[in-house]
Tab-separated table of C-alpha atoms in Angstrom:
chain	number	residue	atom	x	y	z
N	1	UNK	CA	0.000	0.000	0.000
N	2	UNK	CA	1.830	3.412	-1.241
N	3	UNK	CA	1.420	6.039	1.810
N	4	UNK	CA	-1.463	8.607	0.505
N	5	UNK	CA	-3.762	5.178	0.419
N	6	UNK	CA	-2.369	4.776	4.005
N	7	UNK	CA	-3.095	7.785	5.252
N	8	UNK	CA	-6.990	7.974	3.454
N	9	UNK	CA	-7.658	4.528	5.377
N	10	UNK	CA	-6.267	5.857	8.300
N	11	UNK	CA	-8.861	9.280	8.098
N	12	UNK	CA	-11.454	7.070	6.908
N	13	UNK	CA	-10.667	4.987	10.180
N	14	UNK	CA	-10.166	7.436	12.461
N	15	UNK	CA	-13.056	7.389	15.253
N	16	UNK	CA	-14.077	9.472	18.397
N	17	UNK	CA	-11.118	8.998	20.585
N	18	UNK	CA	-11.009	10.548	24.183
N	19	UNK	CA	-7.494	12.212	25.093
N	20	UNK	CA	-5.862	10.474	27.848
N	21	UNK	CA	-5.893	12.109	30.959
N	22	UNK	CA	-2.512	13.419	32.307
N	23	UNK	CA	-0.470	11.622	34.609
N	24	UNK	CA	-1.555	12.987	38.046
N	25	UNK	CA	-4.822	12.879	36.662
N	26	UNK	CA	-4.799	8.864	35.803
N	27	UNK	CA	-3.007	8.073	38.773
N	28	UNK	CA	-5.573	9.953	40.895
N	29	UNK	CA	-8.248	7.102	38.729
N	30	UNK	CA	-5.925	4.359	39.453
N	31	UNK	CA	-5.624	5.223	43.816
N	32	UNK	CA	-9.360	5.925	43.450
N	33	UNK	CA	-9.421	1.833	42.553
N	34	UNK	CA	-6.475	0.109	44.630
N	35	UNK	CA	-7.328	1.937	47.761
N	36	UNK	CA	-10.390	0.527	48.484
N	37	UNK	CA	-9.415	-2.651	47.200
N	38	UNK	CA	-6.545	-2.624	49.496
N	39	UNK	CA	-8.828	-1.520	52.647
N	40	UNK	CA	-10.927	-4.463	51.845
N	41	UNK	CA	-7.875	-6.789	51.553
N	42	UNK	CA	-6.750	-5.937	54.748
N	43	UNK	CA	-9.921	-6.167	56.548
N	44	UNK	CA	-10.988	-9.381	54.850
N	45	UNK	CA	-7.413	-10.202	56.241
N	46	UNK	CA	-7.600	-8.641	59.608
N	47	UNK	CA	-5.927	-5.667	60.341
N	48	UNK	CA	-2.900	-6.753	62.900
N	49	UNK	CA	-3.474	-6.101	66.698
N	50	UNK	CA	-1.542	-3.718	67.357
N	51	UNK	CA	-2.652	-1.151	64.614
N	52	UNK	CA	-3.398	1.703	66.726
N	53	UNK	CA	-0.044	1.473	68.697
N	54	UNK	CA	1.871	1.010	65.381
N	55	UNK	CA	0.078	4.446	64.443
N	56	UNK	CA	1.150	6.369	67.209
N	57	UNK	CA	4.825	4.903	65.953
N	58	UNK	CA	6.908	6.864	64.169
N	59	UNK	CA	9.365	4.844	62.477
N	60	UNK	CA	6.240	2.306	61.223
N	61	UNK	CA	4.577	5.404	59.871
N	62	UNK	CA	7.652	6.946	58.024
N	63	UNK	CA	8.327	3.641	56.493
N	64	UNK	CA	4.471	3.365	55.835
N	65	UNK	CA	4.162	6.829	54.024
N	66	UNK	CA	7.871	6.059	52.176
N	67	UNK	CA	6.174	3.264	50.604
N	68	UNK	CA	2.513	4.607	49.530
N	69	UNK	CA	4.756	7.830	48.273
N	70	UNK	CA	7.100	5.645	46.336
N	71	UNK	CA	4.105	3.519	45.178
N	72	UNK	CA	2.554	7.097	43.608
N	73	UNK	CA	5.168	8.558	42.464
N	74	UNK	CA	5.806	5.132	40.117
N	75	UNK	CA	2.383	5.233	39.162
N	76	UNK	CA	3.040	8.580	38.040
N	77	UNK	CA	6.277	7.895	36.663
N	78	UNK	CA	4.886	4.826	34.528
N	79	UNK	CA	1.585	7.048	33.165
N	80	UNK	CA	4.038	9.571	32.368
N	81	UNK	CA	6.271	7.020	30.191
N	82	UNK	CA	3.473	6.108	28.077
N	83	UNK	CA	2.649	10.013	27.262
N	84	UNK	CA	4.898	10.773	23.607
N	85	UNK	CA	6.962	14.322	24.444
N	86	UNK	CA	6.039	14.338	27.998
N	87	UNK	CA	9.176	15.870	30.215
N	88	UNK	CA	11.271	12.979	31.455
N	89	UNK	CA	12.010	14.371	33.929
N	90	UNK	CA	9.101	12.734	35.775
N	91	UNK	CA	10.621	9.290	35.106
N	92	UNK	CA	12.942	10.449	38.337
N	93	UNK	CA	9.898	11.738	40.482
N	94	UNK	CA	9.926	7.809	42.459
N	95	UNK	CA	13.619	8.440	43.353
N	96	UNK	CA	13.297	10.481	46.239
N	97	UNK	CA	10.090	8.213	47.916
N	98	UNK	CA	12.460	5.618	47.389
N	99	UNK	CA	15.058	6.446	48.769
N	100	UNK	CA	13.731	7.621	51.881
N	101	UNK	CA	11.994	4.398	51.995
N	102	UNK	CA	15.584	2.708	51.675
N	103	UNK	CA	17.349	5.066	53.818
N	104	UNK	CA	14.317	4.499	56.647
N	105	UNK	CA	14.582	0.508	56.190
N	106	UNK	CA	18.176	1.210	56.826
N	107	UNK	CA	18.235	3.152	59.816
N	108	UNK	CA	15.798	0.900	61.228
N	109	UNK	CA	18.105	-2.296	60.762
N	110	UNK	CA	20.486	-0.146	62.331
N	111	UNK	CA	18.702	0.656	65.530
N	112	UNK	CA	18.356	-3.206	65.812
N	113	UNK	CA	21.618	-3.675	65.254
N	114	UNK	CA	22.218	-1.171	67.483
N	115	UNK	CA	19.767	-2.320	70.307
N	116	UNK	CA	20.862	-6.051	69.621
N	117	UNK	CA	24.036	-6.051	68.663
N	118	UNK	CA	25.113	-7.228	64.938
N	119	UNK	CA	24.622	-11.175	66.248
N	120	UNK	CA	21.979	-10.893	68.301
N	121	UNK	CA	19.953	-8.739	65.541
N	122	UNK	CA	16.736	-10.858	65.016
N	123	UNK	CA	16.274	-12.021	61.453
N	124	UNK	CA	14.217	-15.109	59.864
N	125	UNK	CA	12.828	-16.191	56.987
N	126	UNK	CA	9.507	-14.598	55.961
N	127	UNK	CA	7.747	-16.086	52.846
N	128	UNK	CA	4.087	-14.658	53.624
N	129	UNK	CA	5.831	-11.757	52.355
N	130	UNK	CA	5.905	-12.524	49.081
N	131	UNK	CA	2.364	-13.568	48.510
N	132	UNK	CA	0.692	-11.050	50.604
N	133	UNK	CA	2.356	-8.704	48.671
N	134	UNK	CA	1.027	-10.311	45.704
N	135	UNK	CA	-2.662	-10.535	46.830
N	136	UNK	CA	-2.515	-6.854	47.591
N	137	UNK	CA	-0.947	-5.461	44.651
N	138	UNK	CA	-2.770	-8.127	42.476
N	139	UNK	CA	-5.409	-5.591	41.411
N	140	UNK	CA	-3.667	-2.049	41.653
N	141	UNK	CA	-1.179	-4.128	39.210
N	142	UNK	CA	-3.907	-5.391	37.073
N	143	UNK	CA	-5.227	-1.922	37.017
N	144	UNK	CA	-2.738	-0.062	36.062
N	145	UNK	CA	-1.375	-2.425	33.144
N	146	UNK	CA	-4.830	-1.620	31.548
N	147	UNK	CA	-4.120	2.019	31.842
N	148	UNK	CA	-0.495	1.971	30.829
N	149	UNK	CA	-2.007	-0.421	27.706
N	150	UNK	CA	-4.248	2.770	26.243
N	151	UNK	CA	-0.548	4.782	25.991
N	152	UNK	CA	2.056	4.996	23.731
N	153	UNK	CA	4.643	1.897	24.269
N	154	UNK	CA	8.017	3.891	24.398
N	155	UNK	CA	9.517	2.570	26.957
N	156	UNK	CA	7.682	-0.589	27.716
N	157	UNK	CA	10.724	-1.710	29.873
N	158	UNK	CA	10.305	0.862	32.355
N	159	UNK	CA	6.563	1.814	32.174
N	160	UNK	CA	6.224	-2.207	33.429
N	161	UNK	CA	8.727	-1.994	36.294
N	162	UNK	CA	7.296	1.028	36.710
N	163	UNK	CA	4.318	0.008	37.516
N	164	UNK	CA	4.994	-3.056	39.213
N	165	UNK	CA	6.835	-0.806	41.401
N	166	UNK	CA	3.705	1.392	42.300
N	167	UNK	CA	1.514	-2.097	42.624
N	168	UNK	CA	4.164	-3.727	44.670
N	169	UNK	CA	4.322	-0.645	46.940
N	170	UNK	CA	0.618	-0.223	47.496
N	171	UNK	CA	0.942	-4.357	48.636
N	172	UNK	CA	3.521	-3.802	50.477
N	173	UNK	CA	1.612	-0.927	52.161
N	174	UNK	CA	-1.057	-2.942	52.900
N	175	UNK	CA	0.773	-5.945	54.317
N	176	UNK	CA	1.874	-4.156	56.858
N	177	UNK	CA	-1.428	-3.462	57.983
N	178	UNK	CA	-2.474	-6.838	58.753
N	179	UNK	CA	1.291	-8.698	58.682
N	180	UNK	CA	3.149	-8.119	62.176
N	181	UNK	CA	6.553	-7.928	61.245
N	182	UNK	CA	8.745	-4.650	62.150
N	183	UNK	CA	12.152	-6.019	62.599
N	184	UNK	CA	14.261	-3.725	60.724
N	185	UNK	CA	16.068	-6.432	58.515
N	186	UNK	CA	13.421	-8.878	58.311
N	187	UNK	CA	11.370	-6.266	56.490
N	188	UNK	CA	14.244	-4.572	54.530
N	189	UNK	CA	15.277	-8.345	53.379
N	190	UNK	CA	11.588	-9.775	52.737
N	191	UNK	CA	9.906	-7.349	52.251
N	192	UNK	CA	11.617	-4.212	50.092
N	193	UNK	CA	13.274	-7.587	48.171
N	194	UNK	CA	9.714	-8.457	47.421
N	195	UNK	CA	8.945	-5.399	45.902
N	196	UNK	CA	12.223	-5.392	43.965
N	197	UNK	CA	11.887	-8.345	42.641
N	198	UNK	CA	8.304	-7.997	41.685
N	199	UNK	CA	9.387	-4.648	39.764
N	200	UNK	CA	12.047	-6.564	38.390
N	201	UNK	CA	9.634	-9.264	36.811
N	202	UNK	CA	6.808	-6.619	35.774
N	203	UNK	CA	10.049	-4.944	33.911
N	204	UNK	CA	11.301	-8.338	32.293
N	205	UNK	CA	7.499	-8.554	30.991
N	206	UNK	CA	7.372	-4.992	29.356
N	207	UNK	CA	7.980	-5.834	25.974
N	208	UNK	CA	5.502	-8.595	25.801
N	209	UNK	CA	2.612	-6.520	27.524
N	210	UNK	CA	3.297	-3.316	25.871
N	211	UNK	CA	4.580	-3.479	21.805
N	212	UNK	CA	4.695	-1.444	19.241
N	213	UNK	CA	4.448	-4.761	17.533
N	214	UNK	CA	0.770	-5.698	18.808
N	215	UNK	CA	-0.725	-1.952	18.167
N	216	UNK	CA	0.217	-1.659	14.892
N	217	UNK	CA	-0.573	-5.335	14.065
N	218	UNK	CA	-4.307	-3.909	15.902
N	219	UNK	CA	-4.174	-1.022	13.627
N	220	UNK	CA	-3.265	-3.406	10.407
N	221	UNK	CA	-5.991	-5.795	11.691
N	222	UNK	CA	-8.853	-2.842	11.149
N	223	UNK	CA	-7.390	-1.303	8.361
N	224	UNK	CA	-8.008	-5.055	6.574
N	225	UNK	CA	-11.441	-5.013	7.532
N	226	UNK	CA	-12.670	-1.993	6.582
T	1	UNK	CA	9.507	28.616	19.386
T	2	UNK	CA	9.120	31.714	16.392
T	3	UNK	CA	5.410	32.638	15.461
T	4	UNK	CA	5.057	30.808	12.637
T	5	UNK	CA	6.194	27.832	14.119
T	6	UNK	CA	3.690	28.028	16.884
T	7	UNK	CA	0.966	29.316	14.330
T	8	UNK	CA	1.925	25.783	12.758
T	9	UNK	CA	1.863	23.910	16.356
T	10	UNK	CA	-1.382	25.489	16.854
T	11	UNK	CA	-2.719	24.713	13.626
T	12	UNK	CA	-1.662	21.117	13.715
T	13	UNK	CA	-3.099	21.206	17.671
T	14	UNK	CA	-6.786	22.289	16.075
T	15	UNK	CA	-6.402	19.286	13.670
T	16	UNK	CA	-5.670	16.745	15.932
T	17	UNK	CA	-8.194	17.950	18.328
T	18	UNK	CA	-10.662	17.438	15.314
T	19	UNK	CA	-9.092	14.006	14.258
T	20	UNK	CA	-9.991	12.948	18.404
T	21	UNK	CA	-13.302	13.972	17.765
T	22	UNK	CA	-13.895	12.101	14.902
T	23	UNK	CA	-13.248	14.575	11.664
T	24	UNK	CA	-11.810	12.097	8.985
T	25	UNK	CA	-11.183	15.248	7.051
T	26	UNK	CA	-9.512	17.201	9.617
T	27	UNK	CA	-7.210	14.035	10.398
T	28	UNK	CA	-6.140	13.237	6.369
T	29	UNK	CA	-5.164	16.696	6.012
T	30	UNK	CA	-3.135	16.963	9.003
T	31	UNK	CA	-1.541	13.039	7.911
T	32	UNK	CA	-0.917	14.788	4.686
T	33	UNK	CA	0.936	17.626	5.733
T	34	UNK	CA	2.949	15.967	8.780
T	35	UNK	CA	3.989	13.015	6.375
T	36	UNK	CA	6.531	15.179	4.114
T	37	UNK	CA	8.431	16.370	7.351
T	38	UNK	CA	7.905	12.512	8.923
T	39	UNK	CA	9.538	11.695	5.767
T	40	UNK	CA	12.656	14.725	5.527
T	41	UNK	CA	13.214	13.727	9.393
T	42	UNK	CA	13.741	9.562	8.386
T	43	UNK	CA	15.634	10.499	5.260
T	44	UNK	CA	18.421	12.386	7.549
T	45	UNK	CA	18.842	10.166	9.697
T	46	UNK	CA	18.489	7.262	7.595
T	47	UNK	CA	20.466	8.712	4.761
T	48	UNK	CA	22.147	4.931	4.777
T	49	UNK	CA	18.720	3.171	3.875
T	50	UNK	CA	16.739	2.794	0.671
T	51	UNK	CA	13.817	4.760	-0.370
T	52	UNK	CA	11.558	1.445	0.079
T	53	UNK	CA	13.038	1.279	3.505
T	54	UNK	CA	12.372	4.913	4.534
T	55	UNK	CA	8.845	4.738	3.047
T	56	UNK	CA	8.522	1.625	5.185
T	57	UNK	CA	9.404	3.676	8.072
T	58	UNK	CA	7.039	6.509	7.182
T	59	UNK	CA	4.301	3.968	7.220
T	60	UNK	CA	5.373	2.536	10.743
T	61	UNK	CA	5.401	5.974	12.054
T	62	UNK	CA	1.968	6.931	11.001
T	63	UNK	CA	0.249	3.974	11.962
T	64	UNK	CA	2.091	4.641	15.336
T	65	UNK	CA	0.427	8.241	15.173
T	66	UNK	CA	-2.521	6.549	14.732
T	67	UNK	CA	-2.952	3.555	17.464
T	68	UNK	CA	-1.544	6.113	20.221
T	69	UNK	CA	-3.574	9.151	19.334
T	70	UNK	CA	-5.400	9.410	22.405
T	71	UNK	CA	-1.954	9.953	23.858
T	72	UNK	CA	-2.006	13.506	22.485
T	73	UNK	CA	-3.444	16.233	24.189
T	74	UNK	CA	-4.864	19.172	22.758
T	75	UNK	CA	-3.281	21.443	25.963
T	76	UNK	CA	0.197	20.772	24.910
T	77	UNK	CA	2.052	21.450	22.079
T	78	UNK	CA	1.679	18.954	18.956
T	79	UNK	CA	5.313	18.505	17.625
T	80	UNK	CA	7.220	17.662	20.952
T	81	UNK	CA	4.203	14.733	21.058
T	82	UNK	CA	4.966	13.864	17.059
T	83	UNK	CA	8.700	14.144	17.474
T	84	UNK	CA	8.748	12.094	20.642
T	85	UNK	CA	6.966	8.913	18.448
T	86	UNK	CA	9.345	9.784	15.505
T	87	UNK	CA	12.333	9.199	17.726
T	88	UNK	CA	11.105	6.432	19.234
T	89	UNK	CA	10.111	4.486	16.421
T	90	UNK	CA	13.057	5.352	14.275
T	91	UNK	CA	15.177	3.821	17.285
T	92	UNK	CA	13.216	0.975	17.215
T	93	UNK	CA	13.710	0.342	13.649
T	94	UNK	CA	17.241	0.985	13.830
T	95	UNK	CA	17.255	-1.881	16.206
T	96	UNK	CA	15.032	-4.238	13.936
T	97	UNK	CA	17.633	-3.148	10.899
T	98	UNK	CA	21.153	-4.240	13.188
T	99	UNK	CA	19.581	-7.360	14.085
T	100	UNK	CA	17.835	-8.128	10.284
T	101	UNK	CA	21.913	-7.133	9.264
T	102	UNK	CA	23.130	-9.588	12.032
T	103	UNK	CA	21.064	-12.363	10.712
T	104	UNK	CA	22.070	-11.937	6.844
T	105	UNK	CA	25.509	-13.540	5.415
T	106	UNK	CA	26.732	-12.523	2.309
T	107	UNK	CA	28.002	-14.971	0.083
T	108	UNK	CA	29.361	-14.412	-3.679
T	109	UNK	CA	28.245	-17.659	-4.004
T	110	UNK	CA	26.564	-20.446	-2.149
T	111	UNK	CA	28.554	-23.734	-1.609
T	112	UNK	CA	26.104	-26.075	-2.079
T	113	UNK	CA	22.703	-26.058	-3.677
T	114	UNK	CA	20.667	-28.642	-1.460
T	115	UNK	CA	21.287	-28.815	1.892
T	116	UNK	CA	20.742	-32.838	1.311
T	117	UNK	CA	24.087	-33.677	-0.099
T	118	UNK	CA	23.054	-36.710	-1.910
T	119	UNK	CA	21.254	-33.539	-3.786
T	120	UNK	CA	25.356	-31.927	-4.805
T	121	UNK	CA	27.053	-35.288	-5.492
T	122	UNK	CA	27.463	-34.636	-9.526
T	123	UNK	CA	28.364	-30.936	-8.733
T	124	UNK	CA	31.135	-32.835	-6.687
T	125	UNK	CA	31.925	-35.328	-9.098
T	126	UNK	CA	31.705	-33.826	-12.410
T	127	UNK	CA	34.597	-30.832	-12.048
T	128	UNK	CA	36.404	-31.323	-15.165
T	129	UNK	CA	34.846	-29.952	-17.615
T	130	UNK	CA	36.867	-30.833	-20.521
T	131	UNK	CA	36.013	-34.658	-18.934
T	132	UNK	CA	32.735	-34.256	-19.126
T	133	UNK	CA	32.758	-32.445	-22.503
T	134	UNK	CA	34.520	-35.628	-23.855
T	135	UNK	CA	31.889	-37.403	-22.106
T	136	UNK	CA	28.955	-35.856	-24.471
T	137	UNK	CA	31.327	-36.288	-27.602
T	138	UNK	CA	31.234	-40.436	-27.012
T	139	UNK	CA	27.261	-40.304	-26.722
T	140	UNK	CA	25.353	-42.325	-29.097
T	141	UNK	CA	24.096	-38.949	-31.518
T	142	UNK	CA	20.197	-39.101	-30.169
T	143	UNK	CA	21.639	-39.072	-26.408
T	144	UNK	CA	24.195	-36.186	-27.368
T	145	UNK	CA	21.710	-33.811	-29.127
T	146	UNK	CA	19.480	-34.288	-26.545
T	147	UNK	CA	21.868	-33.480	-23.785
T	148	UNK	CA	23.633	-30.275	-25.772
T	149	UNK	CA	19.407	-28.975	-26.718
T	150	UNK	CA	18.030	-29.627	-23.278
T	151	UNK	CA	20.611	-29.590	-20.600
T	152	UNK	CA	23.909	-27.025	-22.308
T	153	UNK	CA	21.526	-24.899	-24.380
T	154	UNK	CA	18.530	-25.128	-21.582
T	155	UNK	CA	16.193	-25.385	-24.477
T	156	UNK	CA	12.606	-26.053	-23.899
T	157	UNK	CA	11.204	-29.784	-24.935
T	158	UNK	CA	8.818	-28.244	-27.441
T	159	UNK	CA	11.758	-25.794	-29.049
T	160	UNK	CA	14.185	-29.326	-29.190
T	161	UNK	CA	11.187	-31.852	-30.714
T	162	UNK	CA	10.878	-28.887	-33.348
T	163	UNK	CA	14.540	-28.657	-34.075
T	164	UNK	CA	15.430	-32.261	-34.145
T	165	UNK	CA	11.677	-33.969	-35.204
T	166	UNK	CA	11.571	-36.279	-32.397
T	167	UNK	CA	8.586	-36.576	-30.356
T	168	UNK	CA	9.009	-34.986	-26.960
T	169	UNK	CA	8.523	-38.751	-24.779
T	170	UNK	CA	11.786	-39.597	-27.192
T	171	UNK	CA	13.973	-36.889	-26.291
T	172	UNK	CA	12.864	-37.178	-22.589
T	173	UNK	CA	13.858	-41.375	-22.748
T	174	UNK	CA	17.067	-40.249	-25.042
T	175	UNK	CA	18.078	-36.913	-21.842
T	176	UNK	CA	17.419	-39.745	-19.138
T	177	UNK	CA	19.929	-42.602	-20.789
T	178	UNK	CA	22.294	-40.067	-21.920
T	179	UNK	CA	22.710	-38.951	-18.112
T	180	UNK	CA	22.441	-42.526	-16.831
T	181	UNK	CA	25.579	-43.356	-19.537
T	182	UNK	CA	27.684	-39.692	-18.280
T	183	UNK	CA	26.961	-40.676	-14.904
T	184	UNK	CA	28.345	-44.379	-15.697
T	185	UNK	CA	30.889	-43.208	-17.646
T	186	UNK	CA	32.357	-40.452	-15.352
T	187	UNK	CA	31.846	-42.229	-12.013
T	188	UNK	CA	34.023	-45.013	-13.782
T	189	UNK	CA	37.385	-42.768	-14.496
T	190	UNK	CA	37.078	-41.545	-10.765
């Protein structure tokens, strides 16, 4: 097909679309579902016993809002990575939540280190991580692949890991509402690793989710059958 | 950005806002106009490629456009959204040319030409051509004519019966013994 007969299927194509929103926006739509979803989760769950204490606690709170902000600020990263000519500079916004989230893990291992000396620290194997992690992000993850589907696939890479970041933060959020386990190292190992890992995978599986490849071959598709 | 350049931006901005509500008209004119620069923009910085390869490209970026158009909106300005996709796919197809490049060996010519080799054995047993020349020469005369029309001067059947008179089945019985007899007769001196 020479390129004008392109481009007059294309007009002749072309329906009603509605503009995505922006990035705040979208992730605004996407909190608006994984919130309640993870409220439910959690009290489906239980929340854990000593939830009011742990709210009057500083460090669980820190590490608490260092999480939901890193979980955000990915969501908003990974909208804005799907948004052709949108300022990159957003792609960094999840760096700071991050770190403080890091840097607070840290500081907590070393107060138990600290208070417990490096052999006495407490540390043991916690697998319920991993899955309650997964049951809580399960939906905010599914949600927001949906939404990052609708944009452009520049980056699929990072728009994934991206957003299995924000999904994996949100669960991790949530686990700690109904999962007792505060020792420092225990939840920088188990938990943070979770999450890393997690973004790792939702990364690995960019390219497959989001393609070039499968919107054009969409695009092809309905040109054929008009 | 100069005034006419944003008087374009805006321009283009209006179209596209059209195109999302559904103006087919709106849409091929702004196609039509943003394909010549889609095009300039591939041809610098695919000066390397062919003209069916930078069409090719064209056509990948404006089908791009297309499935992602609800990515543009009408707030912002339109080329840093069209530039960004550009970019973006051009990279991509730079990727899909390396590894298409990787993939290709260039040969002057191929050493075999069946993979099977049972398929190459009288390309490896017939090199002397002067041998098999001689071969022809000591052919009973139906069995040489028949060889020289159909196999040396790739003649059709039809064009040899004419030439010669034979029926076709004859020169197809008289190509199929004089082979047998080269084959017999060259496999024999090896």
């Amino acid at each position: 097909m020479d390129t004008n007969s392109l481009i007059q299927k294309l007009a002749s194509n072309s329906k009603p679309t509605r503009p995505l929103s922006n990035p705040w926006a979208r992730t605004a739509i996407w909190l608006a579902i994984s919130v309640p979803y993870v409220l439910f989760v959690v009290l489906i769950i239980s929340p854990r016993e000593d939830i009011l204490e742990k709210l009057g606690n500083s460090r669980f709170l820190i590490e608490q809002f260092a999480a939901l902000a890193t979980g955000i600020t990915a969501a908003v990263a990974a909208f804005a990575s799907t948004i052709p000519g949108y300022n990159r500079k957003y792609l960094l916004l999840p760096a700071l939540p991050l770190s403080a989230w890091l840097g607070t893990l840290g500081v907590g291992c070393l107060l138990d280190f600290s208070h417990y000396g490096v052999h006495g620290t407490p540390f043991h194997a916690d697998w319920f991580c991993i899955p309650g992690i997964v049951i809580v992000g399960a939906i905010p993850g599914f949600a927001i692949a949906l939404m990052l589907k609708r944009g452009a696939p520049l980056t699929p890479t990072l728009s994934t890991a991206f957003a299995g970041l924000a999904a994996a933060g949100i669960g991790d959020f949530g686990l700690r509402l109904f999962h007792p386990e505060d020792t420092g190292l225990v939840v920088l190992i188990w938990q943070f690793g979770t999450v890393f890992i997690l973004s790792l995978l939702a990364g690995w599986v960019g390219r497959y989710v989001l393609s070039w490849r499968l919107r054009i071959t969409a695009e092809k598709r309905q040109l054929a059958a008009q | 950005m100069t005034t006419s350049v944003q008087d374009q931006n805006n321009r283009f901005s209006a179209m596209m806002k059209a195109a999302q509500a559904g103006d087919g008209h709106a849409y091929s004119r702004l196609l039509s106009e943003i394909t010549p620069r889609i095009r300039r923009i591939i041809q610098r910085k695919r000066a390397f490629q062919n003209v069916q390869d930078i069409e090719d490209l064209v056509q990948d970026v404006l089908l791009s456009l297309h499935s992602v158009r609800a990515t543009y909106d009408p707030q912002r300005p339109f080329f840093p959204w069209l530039l960004a996709i550009v970019r973006n796919r051009l990279a991509d197809g730079a990727r899909r040319y390396a590894r298409g490049s990787r993939n290709e060996i260039l040969v002057d010519e191929l050493p075999v030409t069946f993979a099977d080799e049972s398929a190459n054995i009288e390309k490896i047993l017939y090199r002397d051509p002067d041998q098999l020349k001689q071969a022809i020469e000591q052919l009973p005369r139906g069995q040489r004519e028949a060889i020289k029309m159909l196999k040396l001067k790739e003649m059709t059947l039809k064009e040899a019966s004419s030439q010669t008179g034979t029926s076709i089945s004859s020169l197809k019985v008289s190509v199929h013994r004089g082979i047998a007899a080269l084959r017999r007769s060259l496999g024999s001196k090896e």
